[in-house]
mmCIF file with all atom_site columns, C-alpha atoms in Angstrom:
data_model
loop_
_atom_site.group_PDB
_atom_site.id
_atom_site.type_symbol
_atom_site.label_atom_id
_atom_site.label_alt_id
_atom_site.label_comp_id
_atom_site.label_asym_id
_atom_site.label_entity_id
_atom_site.label_seq_id
_atom_site.pdbx_PDB_ins_code
_atom_site.Cartn_x
_atom_site.Cartn_y
_atom_site.Cartn_z
_atom_site.occupancy
_atom_site.B_iso_or_equiv
_atom_site.pdbx_formal_charge
_atom_site.auth_seq_id
_atom_site.auth_comp_id
_atom_site.auth_asym_id
_atom_site.auth_atom_id
_atom_site.pdbx_PDB_model_num
ATOM 1   C CA . MET A 1 1   ? -2.530  -1.192  17.226  1.00 62.00 ? 1   MET A CA 1
ATOM 2   C CA . ALA A 1 2   ? -5.457  1.130   17.267  1.00 61.00 ? 2   ALA A CA 1
ATOM 3   C CA . GLN A 1 3   ? -7.602  -1.404  18.867  1.00 66.00 ? 3   GLN A CA 1
ATOM 4   C CA . GLY A 1 4   ? -5.190  -1.845  21.786  1.00 67.00 ? 4   GLY A CA 1
ATOM 5   C CA . ARG A 1 5   ? -4.673  -5.482  21.086  1.00 73.00 ? 5   ARG A CA 1
ATOM 6   C CA . SER A 1 6   ? -1.225  -7.274  21.959  1.00 74.00 ? 6   SER A CA 1
ATOM 7   C CA . SER A 1 7   ? -1.625  -9.637  18.917  1.00 82.00 ? 7   SER A CA 1
ATOM 8   C CA . VAL A 1 8   ? -3.679  -10.531 15.995  1.00 86.00 ? 8   VAL A CA 1
ATOM 9   C CA . THR A 1 9   ? -3.785  -13.892 13.888  1.00 90.00 ? 9   THR A CA 1
ATOM 10  C CA . VAL A 1 10  ? -2.702  -13.638 10.341  1.00 90.00 ? 10  VAL A CA 1
ATOM 11  C CA . ARG A 1 11  ? -6.252  -14.979 9.440   1.00 90.00 ? 11  ARG A CA 1
ATOM 12  C CA . ALA A 1 12  ? -8.209  -12.190 11.472  1.00 90.00 ? 12  ALA A CA 1
ATOM 13  C CA . LEU A 1 13  ? -5.614  -9.500  10.033  1.00 89.00 ? 13  LEU A CA 1
ATOM 14  C CA . THR A 1 14  ? -6.640  -10.785 6.241   1.00 91.00 ? 14  THR A CA 1
ATOM 15  C CA . GLU A 1 15  ? -10.158 -10.771 7.075   1.00 91.00 ? 15  GLU A CA 1
ATOM 16  C CA . GLN A 1 16  ? -10.006 -7.130  8.588   1.00 88.00 ? 16  GLN A CA 1
ATOM 17  C CA . ALA A 1 17  ? -7.912  -5.970  5.605   1.00 88.00 ? 17  ALA A CA 1
ATOM 18  C CA . ILE A 1 18  ? -10.061 -7.451  2.841   1.00 89.00 ? 18  ILE A CA 1
ATOM 19  C CA . ARG A 1 19  ? -13.513 -6.437  3.407   1.00 86.00 ? 19  ARG A CA 1
ATOM 20  C CA . HIS A 1 20  ? -15.219 -9.148  1.348   1.00 91.00 ? 20  HIS A CA 1
ATOM 21  C CA . PHE A 1 21  ? -12.793 -11.888 2.189   1.00 90.00 ? 21  PHE A CA 1
ATOM 22  C CA . PRO A 1 22  ? -15.489 -14.653 3.011   1.00 90.00 ? 22  PRO A CA 1
ATOM 23  C CA . LEU A 1 23  ? -16.868 -14.179 -0.683  1.00 92.00 ? 23  LEU A CA 1
ATOM 24  C CA . TYR A 1 24  ? -13.770 -15.243 -2.305  1.00 92.00 ? 24  TYR A CA 1
ATOM 25  C CA . GLY A 1 25  ? -13.202 -19.086 -3.108  1.00 93.00 ? 25  GLY A CA 1
ATOM 26  C CA . ARG A 1 26  ? -10.749 -21.133 -1.104  1.00 93.00 ? 26  ARG A CA 1
ATOM 27  C CA . ALA A 1 27  ? -7.864  -20.894 -3.567  1.00 94.00 ? 27  ALA A CA 1
ATOM 28  C CA . ALA A 1 28  ? -8.153  -16.912 -3.710  1.00 93.00 ? 28  ALA A CA 1
ATOM 29  C CA . GLN A 1 29  ? -8.553  -16.822 0.160   1.00 93.00 ? 29  GLN A CA 1
ATOM 30  C CA . GLY A 1 30  ? -5.301  -18.952 0.317   1.00 92.00 ? 30  GLY A CA 1
ATOM 31  C CA . ARG A 1 31  ? -3.460  -16.436 -1.744  1.00 93.00 ? 31  ARG A CA 1
ATOM 32  C CA . LEU A 1 32  ? -4.600  -13.519 -0.063  1.00 93.00 ? 32  LEU A CA 1
ATOM 33  C CA . ASN A 1 33  ? -3.775  -15.292 3.323   1.00 91.00 ? 33  ASN A CA 1
ATOM 34  C CA . ARG A 1 34  ? -0.108  -15.766 2.009   1.00 92.00 ? 34  ARG A CA 1
ATOM 35  C CA . LYS A 1 35  ? 0.124   -12.323 0.804   1.00 93.00 ? 35  LYS A CA 1
ATOM 36  C CA . VAL A 1 36  ? -0.870  -10.880 4.313   1.00 91.00 ? 36  VAL A CA 1
ATOM 37  C CA . ARG A 1 37  ? 1.461   -13.476 5.987   1.00 92.00 ? 37  ARG A CA 1
ATOM 38  C CA . ASN A 1 38  ? 4.418   -12.438 3.837   1.00 92.00 ? 38  ASN A CA 1
ATOM 39  C CA . ALA A 1 39  ? 3.599   -8.632  4.494   1.00 90.00 ? 39  ALA A CA 1
ATOM 40  C CA . ALA A 1 40  ? 3.483   -9.396  8.231   1.00 89.00 ? 40  ALA A CA 1
ATOM 41  C CA . ARG A 1 41  ? 6.823   -11.250 8.284   1.00 90.00 ? 41  ARG A CA 1
ATOM 42  C CA . ARG A 1 42  ? 8.349   -8.277  6.052   1.00 90.00 ? 42  ARG A CA 1
ATOM 43  C CA . ALA A 1 43  ? 6.991   -5.698  8.485   1.00 85.00 ? 43  ALA A CA 1
ATOM 44  C CA . ALA A 1 44  ? 8.274   -7.419  11.705  1.00 87.00 ? 44  ALA A CA 1
ATOM 45  C CA . GLU A 1 45  ? 11.782  -7.715  9.982   1.00 89.00 ? 45  GLU A CA 1
ATOM 46  C CA . ALA A 1 46  ? 11.549  -4.117  9.198   1.00 85.00 ? 46  ALA A CA 1
ATOM 47  C CA . ASP A 1 47  ? 10.457  -2.880  12.413  1.00 80.00 ? 47  ASP A CA 1
ATOM 48  C CA . PRO A 1 48  ? 11.370  -5.570  15.072  1.00 84.00 ? 48  PRO A CA 1
ATOM 49  C CA . GLU A 1 49  ? 11.128  -3.073  18.020  1.00 81.00 ? 49  GLU A CA 1
ATOM 50  C CA . ARG A 1 50  ? 7.360   -2.565  17.092  1.00 79.00 ? 50  ARG A CA 1
ATOM 51  C CA . LEU A 1 51  ? 6.244   -5.894  15.639  1.00 83.00 ? 51  LEU A CA 1
ATOM 52  C CA . GLY A 1 52  ? 6.954   -9.461  16.142  1.00 86.00 ? 52  GLY A CA 1
ATOM 53  C CA . TYR A 1 53  ? 5.768   -12.625 13.771  1.00 89.00 ? 53  TYR A CA 1
ATOM 54  C CA . GLY A 1 54  ? 5.135   -15.815 15.435  1.00 87.00 ? 54  GLY A CA 1
ATOM 55  C CA . ARG A 1 55  ? 4.874   -18.988 13.375  1.00 88.00 ? 55  ARG A CA 1
ATOM 56  C CA . ALA A 1 56  ? 1.983   -21.433 13.723  1.00 84.00 ? 56  ALA A CA 1
ATOM 57  C CA . THR A 1 57  ? 2.278   -24.115 16.315  1.00 86.00 ? 57  THR A CA 1
ATOM 58  C CA . GLY A 1 58  ? 0.357   -27.208 17.062  1.00 86.00 ? 58  GLY A CA 1
ATOM 59  C CA . VAL A 1 59  ? -1.773  -24.962 19.436  1.00 86.00 ? 59  VAL A CA 1
ATOM 60  C CA . THR A 1 60  ? -1.511  -21.649 17.948  1.00 82.00 ? 60  THR A CA 1
ATOM 61  C CA . GLU A 1 61  ? -2.226  -19.785 14.507  1.00 88.00 ? 61  GLU A CA 1
ATOM 62  C CA . GLU A 1 62  ? 0.473   -17.726 13.133  1.00 89.00 ? 62  GLU A CA 1
ATOM 63  C CA . ARG A 1 63  ? -0.005  -14.112 14.360  1.00 88.00 ? 63  ARG A CA 1
ATOM 64  C CA . VAL A 1 64  ? 1.415   -10.725 14.487  1.00 88.00 ? 64  VAL A CA 1
ATOM 65  C CA . ALA A 1 65  ? 2.465   -9.517  18.007  1.00 85.00 ? 65  ALA A CA 1
ATOM 66  C CA . ILE A 1 66  ? 2.575   -5.616  18.642  1.00 81.00 ? 66  ILE A CA 1
ATOM 67  C CA . LEU A 1 67  ? 5.394   -5.300  20.902  1.00 77.00 ? 67  LEU A CA 1
ATOM 68  C CA . ARG A 1 68  ? 5.284   -1.479  21.052  1.00 73.00 ? 68  ARG A CA 1
ATOM 69  C CA . SER A 1 69  ? 2.359   0.763   20.093  1.00 69.00 ? 69  SER A CA 1
ATOM 70  C CA . PRO A 1 70  ? 1.749   4.609   19.739  1.00 63.00 ? 70  PRO A CA 1
ATOM 71  C CA . GLU A 1 71  ? -1.526  3.839   21.543  1.00 63.00 ? 71  GLU A CA 1
ATOM 72  C CA . THR A 1 72  ? 0.112   2.999   24.793  1.00 63.00 ? 72  THR A CA 1
ATOM 73  C CA . PHE A 1 73  ? 3.850   3.411   24.895  1.00 58.00 ? 73  PHE A CA 1
ATOM 74  C CA . ASP A 1 74  ? 4.512   6.766   23.103  1.00 54.00 ? 74  ASP A CA 1
ATOM 75  C CA . ARG A 1 75  ? 5.095   9.566   25.664  1.00 59.00 ? 75  ARG A CA 1
ATOM 76  C CA . ARG A 1 76  ? 4.255   12.139  23.184  1.00 61.00 ? 76  ARG A CA 1
ATOM 77  C CA . GLY A 1 77  ? 0.804   11.275  22.554  1.00 64.00 ? 77  GLY A CA 1
ATOM 78  C CA . ARG A 1 78  ? -0.966  9.142   20.156  1.00 60.00 ? 78  ARG A CA 1
ATOM 79  C CA . THR A 1 79  ? -1.041  11.428  16.950  1.00 64.00 ? 79  THR A CA 1
ATOM 80  C CA . GLN A 1 80  ? 2.609   12.152  17.297  1.00 63.00 ? 80  GLN A CA 1
ATOM 81  C CA . GLY A 1 81  ? 3.464   8.611   17.852  1.00 61.00 ? 81  GLY A CA 1
ATOM 82  C CA . TYR A 1 82  ? 1.693   7.562   14.762  1.00 62.00 ? 82  TYR A CA 1
ATOM 83  C CA . GLN A 1 83  ? 3.292   10.189  12.770  1.00 65.00 ? 83  GLN A CA 1
ATOM 84  C CA . ALA A 1 84  ? 6.703   9.034   13.954  1.00 63.00 ? 84  ALA A CA 1
ATOM 85  C CA . VAL A 1 85  ? 5.849   5.341   12.803  1.00 61.00 ? 85  VAL A CA 1
ATOM 86  C CA . TRP A 1 86  ? 4.948   6.552   9.395   1.00 59.00 ? 86  TRP A CA 1
ATOM 87  C CA . ALA A 1 87  ? 7.924   9.233   9.339   1.00 63.00 ? 87  ALA A CA 1
ATOM 88  C CA . GLY A 1 88  ? 10.292  6.583   8.845   1.00 59.00 ? 88  GLY A CA 1
ATOM 89  C CA . ARG A 1 89  ? 8.683   4.726   5.944   1.00 57.00 ? 89  ARG A CA 1
ATOM 90  C CA . ALA A 1 90  ? 7.960   8.037   4.092   1.00 54.00 ? 90  ALA A CA 1
ATOM 91  C CA . SER A 1 91  ? 11.725  8.750   3.658   1.00 54.00 ? 91  SER A CA 1
ATOM 92  C CA . ARG A 1 92  ? 12.289  5.616   1.691   1.00 56.00 ? 92  ARG A CA 1
ATOM 93  C CA . PRO A 1 93  ? 11.411  6.280   -2.032  1.00 61.00 ? 93  PRO A CA 1
ATOM 94  C CA . ARG A 1 94  ? 9.120   3.652   -3.371  1.00 63.00 ? 94  ARG A CA 1
ATOM 95  C CA . ARG A 1 95  ? 10.394  2.397   -6.960  1.00 67.00 ? 95  ARG A CA 1
ATOM 96  C CA . PRO A 1 96  ? 7.289   2.064   -9.272  1.00 66.00 ? 96  PRO A CA 1
ATOM 97  C CA . SER A 1 97  ? 6.744   -1.396  -10.661 1.00 70.00 ? 97  SER A CA 1
ATOM 98  C CA . GLU A 1 98  ? 7.361   -1.782  -14.241 1.00 74.00 ? 98  GLU A CA 1
ATOM 99  C CA . VAL A 1 99  ? 5.440   -4.023  -16.429 1.00 76.00 ? 99  VAL A CA 1
ATOM 100 C CA . PRO A 1 100 ? 7.148   -5.010  -19.791 1.00 80.00 ? 100 PRO A CA 1
ATOM 101 C CA . GLY A 1 101 ? 5.342   -3.400  -22.594 1.00 79.00 ? 101 GLY A CA 1
ATOM 102 C CA . GLN A 1 102 ? 3.174   -1.032  -20.646 1.00 79.00 ? 102 GLN A CA 1
ATOM 103 C CA . ILE A 1 103 ? 3.569   2.640   -21.669 1.00 78.00 ? 103 ILE A CA 1
ATOM 104 C CA . ASP A 1 104 ? 4.067   5.473   -19.199 1.00 79.00 ? 104 ASP A CA 1
ATOM 105 C CA . LEU A 1 105 ? 0.872   7.261   -18.664 1.00 79.00 ? 105 LEU A CA 1
ATOM 106 C CA . PHE A 1 106 ? 2.421   10.808  -17.886 1.00 81.00 ? 106 PHE A CA 1
ATOM 107 C CA . SER A 1 107 ? 4.577   10.639  -21.075 1.00 83.00 ? 107 SER A CA 1
ATOM 108 C CA . GLU A 1 108 ? 1.637   9.593   -23.113 1.00 84.00 ? 108 GLU A CA 1
ATOM 109 C CA . LEU A 1 109 ? -0.438  12.607  -21.504 1.00 85.00 ? 109 LEU A CA 1
ATOM 110 C CA . ASP A 1 110 ? 2.531   15.123  -22.485 1.00 85.00 ? 110 ASP A CA 1
ATOM 111 C CA . GLU A 1 111 ? 2.439   13.818  -26.006 1.00 86.00 ? 111 GLU A CA 1
ATOM 112 C CA . ALA A 1 112 ? -1.035  14.165  -26.365 1.00 87.00 ? 112 ALA A CA 1
ATOM 113 C CA . GLU A 1 113 ? -1.035  17.789  -24.790 1.00 87.00 ? 113 GLU A CA 1
ATOM 114 C CA . ARG A 1 114 ? 1.774   18.677  -27.295 1.00 87.00 ? 114 ARG A CA 1
ATOM 115 C CA . VAL A 1 115 ? 0.019   17.329  -30.275 1.00 86.00 ? 115 VAL A CA 1
ATOM 116 C CA . ALA A 1 116 ? -3.185  19.061  -29.308 1.00 86.00 ? 116 ALA A CA 1
ATOM 117 C CA . THR A 1 117 ? -1.350  22.294  -28.924 1.00 86.00 ? 117 THR A CA 1
ATOM 118 C CA . GLU A 1 118 ? 0.045   21.959  -32.352 1.00 85.00 ? 118 GLU A CA 1
ATOM 119 C CA . GLU A 1 119 ? -2.950  21.299  -33.795 1.00 82.00 ? 119 GLU A CA 1
ATOM 120 C CA . GLU A 1 120 ? -4.648  24.260  -32.315 1.00 80.00 ? 120 GLU A CA 1
ATOM 121 C CA . SER A 1 121 ? -1.856  26.574  -33.470 1.00 78.00 ? 121 SER A CA 1
ATOM 122 C CA . ASP A 1 122 ? -2.163  25.042  -36.933 1.00 76.00 ? 122 ASP A CA 1
ATOM 123 C CA . ASN A 1 123 ? -5.978  25.691  -36.981 1.00 73.00 ? 123 ASN A CA 1
ATOM 124 C CA . SER A 1 124 ? -5.491  29.039  -35.659 1.00 68.00 ? 124 SER A CA 1
ATOM 125 C CA . THR A 1 125 ? -3.086  30.126  -38.520 1.00 65.00 ? 125 THR A CA 1
ATOM 126 C CA . GLU A 1 126 ? -5.029  28.596  -41.127 1.00 63.00 ? 126 GLU A CA 1
ATOM 127 C CA . GLY A 1 127 ? -8.288  30.374  -39.951 1.00 57.00 ? 127 GLY A CA 1
ATOM 128 C CA . HIS A 1 128 ? -6.325  33.897  -40.224 1.00 57.00 ? 128 HIS A CA 1
ATOM 129 C CA . GLY A 1 129 ? -5.208  33.222  -43.497 1.00 53.00 ? 129 GLY A CA 1
ATOM 130 C CA . GLU A 1 130 ? -8.542  32.412  -45.016 1.00 53.00 ? 130 GLU A CA 1
ATOM 131 C CA . GLN A 1 131 ? -9.920  35.681  -43.642 1.00 53.00 ? 131 GLN A CA 1
ATOM 132 C CA . SER A 1 132 ? -7.233  38.052  -44.873 1.00 49.00 ? 132 SER A CA 1
#
């Protein structure tokens, strides 16, 4: 959008999004391309007024069409236009992904802090008892 393009191929979008894309092997490049393709489809489905997804044909590659951009079509100005784009997404809470068997980092940190505080208080009471 910021570059003022009316569309971008999924391949070009993948190369722009993943800085070292050419260094990956063919299989990894294929997986990355599929991930970007799926994300582009979901984005176009979620915001059909702004984005469109075009499947590959015999003549063209699959592409993302920018139908409405804050760069050119927002009368409030560029900055407020982008803020409006992201404001709609910020209101949707993102569910954290859960991995089976993975511990909760914050719970572990809270527990470690609790144990350290208890040990510190135990050490300070032992030290006072020996000096008396």
